[in-house]
Amino acid sequence: QVQLVESGGGLVQAGGSLRLSCAASGSIFSINVMGWYRQAPGKQRDVVATITSGSGTNYAESVKGRFTISRDNAKNTVYLQMNSLKPEDTAVYFCYFVLNNGMYVRNYWGQGTQVTVSS
């Protein structure tokens, strides 16, 4: 059994910063990809940023230069540092892991954390 627990969401004014964290626990053999997605009301869930086991990163165009994804392999944790936040960043943010639980590789999702940016 694997669980992902997110933290760090909240309400912030435009131009402010937030840092999201997502820690995985349970039966973990290895973690391949970690990432963050977001879903605004009435919209589909879209990728924000991903980071591979080799620390290669990819970002959505809308967050490049403002958001930074990082990982701590020893803690099975992924972070998303969000700077210069804009009202359009308002969404529920979900962490996403592709990991080997010792039996097979599958995708896991966090429960979601609300980020609200006021203008």
mmCIF file with all atom_site columns, N, CA and C in Angstrom, residues 1-8 20-28 31 34-36 70-80 94-97 99 108-113:
data_model
loop_
_atom_site.group_PDB
_atom_site.id
_atom_site.type_symbol
_atom_site.label_atom_id
_atom_site.label_alt_id
_atom_site.label_comp_id
_atom_site.label_asym_id
_atom_site.label_entity_id
_atom_site.label_seq_id
_atom_site.pdbx_PDB_ins_code
_atom_site.Cartn_x
_atom_site.Cartn_y
_atom_site.Cartn_z
_atom_site.occupancy
_atom_site.B_iso_or_equiv
_atom_site.pdbx_formal_charge
_atom_site.auth_seq_id
_atom_site.auth_comp_id
_atom_site.auth_asym_id
_atom_site.auth_atom_id
_atom_site.pdbx_PDB_model_num
ATOM 1   N N  . GLN A 1 1   ? 0.847  -1.186 0.000   1.00 0.00 ? 1   GLN A N  1
ATOM 2   C CA . GLN A 1 1   ? 0.000  0.000  0.000   1.00 0.00 ? 1   GLN A CA 1
ATOM 3   C C  . GLN A 1 1   ? 0.880  1.232  0.000   1.00 0.00 ? 1   GLN A C  1
ATOM 4   N N  . VAL A 1 2   ? 0.587  2.173  -0.888  1.00 0.00 ? 2   VAL A N  1
ATOM 5   C CA . VAL A 1 2   ? 1.345  3.417  -0.986  1.00 0.00 ? 2   VAL A CA 1
ATOM 6   C C  . VAL A 1 2   ? 0.392  4.577  -0.775  1.00 0.00 ? 2   VAL A C  1
ATOM 7   N N  . GLN A 1 3   ? 0.846  5.556  -0.010  1.00 0.00 ? 3   GLN A N  1
ATOM 8   C CA . GLN A 1 3   ? 0.056  6.768  0.222   1.00 0.00 ? 3   GLN A CA 1
ATOM 9   C C  . GLN A 1 3   ? 0.892  7.988  -0.114  1.00 0.00 ? 3   GLN A C  1
ATOM 10  N N  . LEU A 1 4   ? 0.236  8.982  -0.704  1.00 0.00 ? 4   LEU A N  1
ATOM 11  C CA . LEU A 1 4   ? 0.858  10.270 -0.969  1.00 0.00 ? 4   LEU A CA 1
ATOM 12  C C  . LEU A 1 4   ? 0.133  11.319 -0.136  1.00 0.00 ? 4   LEU A C  1
ATOM 13  N N  . VAL A 1 5   ? 0.876  12.108 0.607   1.00 0.00 ? 5   VAL A N  1
ATOM 14  C CA . VAL A 1 5   ? 0.288  13.135 1.452   1.00 0.00 ? 5   VAL A CA 1
ATOM 15  C C  . VAL A 1 5   ? 0.855  14.489 1.064   1.00 0.00 ? 5   VAL A C  1
ATOM 16  N N  . GLU A 1 6   ? -0.041 15.379 0.674   1.00 0.00 ? 6   GLU A N  1
ATOM 17  C CA . GLU A 1 6   ? 0.359  16.718 0.242   1.00 0.00 ? 6   GLU A CA 1
ATOM 18  C C  . GLU A 1 6   ? 0.197  17.717 1.379   1.00 0.00 ? 6   GLU A C  1
ATOM 19  N N  . SER A 1 7   ? 0.963  18.798 1.280   1.00 0.00 ? 7   SER A N  1
ATOM 20  C CA . SER A 1 7   ? 0.816  19.911 2.213   1.00 0.00 ? 7   SER A CA 1
ATOM 21  C C  . SER A 1 7   ? 1.313  21.179 1.543   1.00 0.00 ? 7   SER A C  1
ATOM 22  N N  . GLY A 1 8   ? 0.917  22.319 2.100   1.00 0.00 ? 8   GLY A N  1
ATOM 23  C CA . GLY A 1 8   ? 1.472  23.593 1.663   1.00 0.00 ? 8   GLY A CA 1
ATOM 24  C C  . GLY A 1 8   ? 0.548  24.497 0.887   1.00 0.00 ? 8   GLY A C  1
ATOM 25  N N  . LEU A 1 20  ? 4.678  23.778 -2.103  1.00 0.00 ? 20  LEU A N  1
ATOM 26  C CA . LEU A 1 20  ? 3.929  22.541 -1.913  1.00 0.00 ? 20  LEU A CA 1
ATOM 27  C C  . LEU A 1 20  ? 4.897  21.385 -1.680  1.00 0.00 ? 20  LEU A C  1
ATOM 28  N N  . SER A 1 21  ? 4.457  20.447 -0.855  1.00 0.00 ? 21  SER A N  1
ATOM 29  C CA . SER A 1 21  ? 5.231  19.235 -0.603  1.00 0.00 ? 21  SER A CA 1
ATOM 30  C C  . SER A 1 21  ? 4.328  18.031 -0.774  1.00 0.00 ? 21  SER A C  1
ATOM 31  N N  . CYS A 1 22  ? 4.917  16.924 -1.174  1.00 0.00 ? 22  CYS A N  1
ATOM 32  C CA . CYS A 1 22  ? 4.165  15.674 -1.295  1.00 0.00 ? 22  CYS A CA 1
ATOM 33  C C  . CYS A 1 22  ? 5.105  14.539 -0.934  1.00 0.00 ? 22  CYS A C  1
ATOM 34  N N  . ALA A 1 23  ? 4.749  13.807 0.117   1.00 0.00 ? 23  ALA A N  1
ATOM 35  C CA . ALA A 1 23  ? 5.583  12.709 0.598   1.00 0.00 ? 23  ALA A CA 1
ATOM 36  C C  . ALA A 1 23  ? 4.889  11.376 0.377   1.00 0.00 ? 23  ALA A C  1
ATOM 37  N N  . ALA A 1 24  ? 5.635  10.421 -0.124  1.00 0.00 ? 24  ALA A N  1
ATOM 38  C CA . ALA A 1 24  ? 5.113  9.078  -0.339  1.00 0.00 ? 24  ALA A CA 1
ATOM 39  C C  . ALA A 1 24  ? 5.572  8.159  0.779   1.00 0.00 ? 24  ALA A C  1
ATOM 40  N N  . SER A 1 25  ? 4.696  7.266  1.194   1.00 0.00 ? 25  SER A N  1
ATOM 41  C CA . SER A 1 25  ? 5.044  6.283  2.218   1.00 0.00 ? 25  SER A CA 1
ATOM 42  C C  . SER A 1 25  ? 4.419  4.948  1.860   1.00 0.00 ? 25  SER A C  1
ATOM 43  N N  . GLY A 1 26  ? 4.958  3.895  2.487   1.00 0.00 ? 26  GLY A N  1
ATOM 44  C CA . GLY A 1 26  ? 4.426  2.566  2.230   1.00 0.00 ? 26  GLY A CA 1
ATOM 45  C C  . GLY A 1 26  ? 5.419  1.703  1.479   1.00 0.00 ? 26  GLY A C  1
ATOM 46  N N  . SER A 1 27  ? 4.891  0.839  0.657   1.00 0.00 ? 27  SER A N  1
ATOM 47  C CA . SER A 1 27  ? 5.719  -0.116 -0.081  1.00 0.00 ? 27  SER A CA 1
ATOM 48  C C  . SER A 1 27  ? 6.309  0.553  -1.325  1.00 0.00 ? 27  SER A C  1
ATOM 49  N N  . ILE A 1 28  ? 7.551  1.041  -1.182  1.00 0.00 ? 28  ILE A N  1
ATOM 50  C CA . ILE A 1 28  ? 8.199  1.771  -2.268  1.00 0.00 ? 28  ILE A CA 1
ATOM 51  C C  . ILE A 1 28  ? 9.545  1.132  -2.561  1.00 0.00 ? 28  ILE A C  1
ATOM 52  N N  . ILE A 1 31  ? 11.230 5.175  -7.197  1.00 0.00 ? 31  ILE A N  1
ATOM 53  C CA . ILE A 1 31  ? 10.337 6.191  -7.756  1.00 0.00 ? 31  ILE A CA 1
ATOM 54  C C  . ILE A 1 31  ? 10.938 6.686  -9.056  1.00 0.00 ? 31  ILE A C  1
ATOM 55  N N  . MET A 1 34  ? 8.220  11.991 -10.600 1.00 0.00 ? 34  MET A N  1
ATOM 56  C CA . MET A 1 34  ? 7.380  12.740 -9.672  1.00 0.00 ? 34  MET A CA 1
ATOM 57  C C  . MET A 1 34  ? 6.883  13.968 -10.415 1.00 0.00 ? 34  MET A C  1
ATOM 58  N N  . GLY A 1 35  ? 5.701  14.413 -10.049 1.00 0.00 ? 35  GLY A N  1
ATOM 59  C CA . GLY A 1 35  ? 5.199  15.586 -10.745 1.00 0.00 ? 35  GLY A CA 1
ATOM 60  C C  . GLY A 1 35  ? 4.045  16.242 -10.032 1.00 0.00 ? 35  GLY A C  1
ATOM 61  N N  . TRP A 1 36  ? 3.653  17.372 -10.596 1.00 0.00 ? 36  TRP A N  1
ATOM 62  C CA . TRP A 1 36  ? 2.507  18.124 -10.094 1.00 0.00 ? 36  TRP A CA 1
ATOM 63  C C  . TRP A 1 36  ? 1.565  18.425 -11.258 1.00 0.00 ? 36  TRP A C  1
ATOM 64  N N  . SER A 1 70  ? 11.407 20.114 -7.376  1.00 0.00 ? 70  SER A N  1
ATOM 65  C CA . SER A 1 70  ? 12.602 19.449 -6.864  1.00 0.00 ? 70  SER A CA 1
ATOM 66  C C  . SER A 1 70  ? 12.173 18.192 -6.116  1.00 0.00 ? 70  SER A C  1
ATOM 67  N N  . ARG A 1 71  ? 13.133 17.329 -5.851  1.00 0.00 ? 71  ARG A N  1
ATOM 68  C CA . ARG A 1 71  ? 12.809 16.085 -5.149  1.00 0.00 ? 71  ARG A CA 1
ATOM 69  C C  . ARG A 1 71  ? 13.898 15.746 -4.152  1.00 0.00 ? 71  ARG A C  1
ATOM 70  N N  . ASP A 1 72  ? 13.476 15.073 -3.093  1.00 0.00 ? 72  ASP A N  1
ATOM 71  C CA . ASP A 1 72  ? 14.387 14.537 -2.078  1.00 0.00 ? 72  ASP A CA 1
ATOM 72  C C  . ASP A 1 72  ? 14.169 13.038 -2.066  1.00 0.00 ? 72  ASP A C  1
ATOM 73  N N  . ASN A 1 73  ? 15.069 12.315 -2.698  1.00 0.00 ? 73  ASN A N  1
ATOM 74  C CA . ASN A 1 73  ? 14.886 10.871 -2.833  1.00 0.00 ? 73  ASN A CA 1
ATOM 75  C C  . ASN A 1 73  ? 14.941 10.156 -1.481  1.00 0.00 ? 73  ASN A C  1
ATOM 76  N N  . ALA A 1 74  ? 15.731 10.662 -0.575  1.00 0.00 ? 74  ALA A N  1
ATOM 77  C CA . ALA A 1 74  ? 15.845 10.025 0.739   1.00 0.00 ? 74  ALA A CA 1
ATOM 78  C C  . ALA A 1 74  ? 14.538 10.106 1.513   1.00 0.00 ? 74  ALA A C  1
ATOM 79  N N  . LYS A 1 75  ? 13.761 11.146 1.224   1.00 0.00 ? 75  LYS A N  1
ATOM 80  C CA . LYS A 1 75  ? 12.485 11.338 1.925   1.00 0.00 ? 75  LYS A CA 1
ATOM 81  C C  . LYS A 1 75  ? 11.283 10.959 1.070   1.00 0.00 ? 75  LYS A C  1
ATOM 82  N N  . ASN A 1 76  ? 11.530 10.489 -0.153  1.00 0.00 ? 76  ASN A N  1
ATOM 83  C CA . ASN A 1 76  ? 10.429 10.158 -1.083  1.00 0.00 ? 76  ASN A CA 1
ATOM 84  C C  . ASN A 1 76  ? 9.468  11.330 -1.217  1.00 0.00 ? 76  ASN A C  1
ATOM 85  N N  . THR A 1 77  ? 10.035 12.505 -1.385  1.00 0.00 ? 77  THR A N  1
ATOM 86  C CA . THR A 1 77  ? 9.242  13.731 -1.367  1.00 0.00 ? 77  THR A CA 1
ATOM 87  C C  . THR A 1 77  ? 9.537  14.582 -2.589  1.00 0.00 ? 77  THR A C  1
ATOM 88  N N  . VAL A 1 78  ? 8.479  15.197 -3.108  1.00 0.00 ? 78  VAL A N  1
ATOM 89  C CA . VAL A 1 78  ? 8.616  16.148 -4.202  1.00 0.00 ? 78  VAL A CA 1
ATOM 90  C C  . VAL A 1 78  ? 8.086  17.495 -3.726  1.00 0.00 ? 78  VAL A C  1
ATOM 91  N N  . TYR A 1 79  ? 8.726  18.551 -4.211  1.00 0.00 ? 79  TYR A N  1
ATOM 92  C CA . TYR A 1 79  ? 8.354  19.908 -3.827  1.00 0.00 ? 79  TYR A CA 1
ATOM 93  C C  . TYR A 1 79  ? 8.011  20.715 -5.075  1.00 0.00 ? 79  TYR A C  1
ATOM 94  N N  . LEU A 1 80  ? 7.183  21.725 -4.864  1.00 0.00 ? 80  LEU A N  1
ATOM 95  C CA . LEU A 1 80  ? 6.911  22.692 -5.922  1.00 0.00 ? 80  LEU A CA 1
ATOM 96  C C  . LEU A 1 80  ? 6.981  24.080 -5.297  1.00 0.00 ? 80  LEU A C  1
ATOM 97  N N  . PHE A 1 94  ? -2.362 18.552 -7.519  1.00 0.00 ? 94  PHE A N  1
ATOM 98  C CA . PHE A 1 94  ? -2.226 17.131 -7.211  1.00 0.00 ? 94  PHE A CA 1
ATOM 99  C C  . PHE A 1 94  ? -0.798 16.689 -7.487  1.00 0.00 ? 94  PHE A C  1
ATOM 100 N N  . CYS A 1 95  ? -0.205 15.979 -6.551  1.00 0.00 ? 95  CYS A N  1
ATOM 101 C CA . CYS A 1 95  ? 1.086  15.383 -6.845  1.00 0.00 ? 95  CYS A CA 1
ATOM 102 C C  . CYS A 1 95  ? 0.859  14.022 -7.503  1.00 0.00 ? 95  CYS A C  1
ATOM 103 N N  . TYR A 1 96  ? 1.876  13.579 -8.195  1.00 0.00 ? 96  TYR A N  1
ATOM 104 C CA . TYR A 1 96  ? 1.770  12.393 -9.059  1.00 0.00 ? 96  TYR A CA 1
ATOM 105 C C  . TYR A 1 96  ? 3.107  11.662 -9.035  1.00 0.00 ? 96  TYR A C  1
ATOM 106 N N  . PHE A 1 97  ? 3.076  10.397 -8.701  1.00 0.00 ? 97  PHE A N  1
ATOM 107 C CA . PHE A 1 97  ? 4.292  9.587  -8.676  1.00 0.00 ? 97  PHE A CA 1
ATOM 108 C C  . PHE A 1 97  ? 4.112  8.392  -9.603  1.00 0.00 ? 97  PHE A C  1
ATOM 109 N N  . LEU A 1 99  ? 5.808  4.949  -9.561  1.00 0.00 ? 99  LEU A N  1
ATOM 110 C CA . LEU A 1 99  ? 6.768  4.245  -8.712  1.00 0.00 ? 99  LEU A CA 1
ATOM 111 C C  . LEU A 1 99  ? 6.583  2.742  -8.781  1.00 0.00 ? 99  LEU A C  1
ATOM 112 N N  . TYR A 1 108 ? 0.457  6.867  -8.946  1.00 0.00 ? 108 TYR A N  1
ATOM 113 C CA . TYR A 1 108 ? -0.220 7.208  -7.697  1.00 0.00 ? 108 TYR A CA 1
ATOM 114 C C  . TYR A 1 108 ? -0.475 8.718  -7.673  1.00 0.00 ? 108 TYR A C  1
ATOM 115 N N  . TRP A 1 109 ? -1.608 9.093  -7.072  1.00 0.00 ? 109 TRP A N  1
ATOM 116 C CA . TRP A 1 109 ? -1.994 10.496 -6.971  1.00 0.00 ? 109 TRP A CA 1
ATOM 117 C C  . TRP A 1 109 ? -2.177 10.904 -5.515  1.00 0.00 ? 109 TRP A C  1
ATOM 118 N N  . GLY A 1 110 ? -1.810 12.157 -5.232  1.00 0.00 ? 110 GLY A N  1
ATOM 119 C CA . GLY A 1 110 ? -2.125 12.726 -3.933  1.00 0.00 ? 110 GLY A CA 1
ATOM 120 C C  . GLY A 1 110 ? -3.593 13.129 -3.877  1.00 0.00 ? 110 GLY A C  1
ATOM 121 N N  . GLN A 1 111 ? -4.013 13.578 -2.685  1.00 0.00 ? 111 GLN A N  1
ATOM 122 C CA . GLN A 1 111 ? -5.419 13.893 -2.468  1.00 0.00 ? 111 GLN A CA 1
ATOM 123 C C  . GLN A 1 111 ? -5.791 15.278 -2.996  1.00 0.00 ? 111 GLN A C  1
ATOM 124 N N  . GLY A 1 112 ? -4.807 16.082 -3.303  1.00 0.00 ? 112 GLY A N  1
ATOM 125 C CA . GLY A 1 112 ? -5.062 17.430 -3.803  1.00 0.00 ? 112 GLY A CA 1
ATOM 126 C C  . GLY A 1 112 ? -4.992 18.464 -2.700  1.00 0.00 ? 112 GLY A C  1
ATOM 127 N N  . THR A 1 113 ? -4.437 19.623 -3.032  1.00 0.00 ? 113 THR A N  1
ATOM 128 C CA . THR A 1 113 ? -4.383 20.732 -2.096  1.00 0.00 ? 113 THR A CA 1
ATOM 129 C C  . THR A 1 113 ? -4.775 22.007 -2.839  1.00 0.00 ? 113 THR A C  1
#
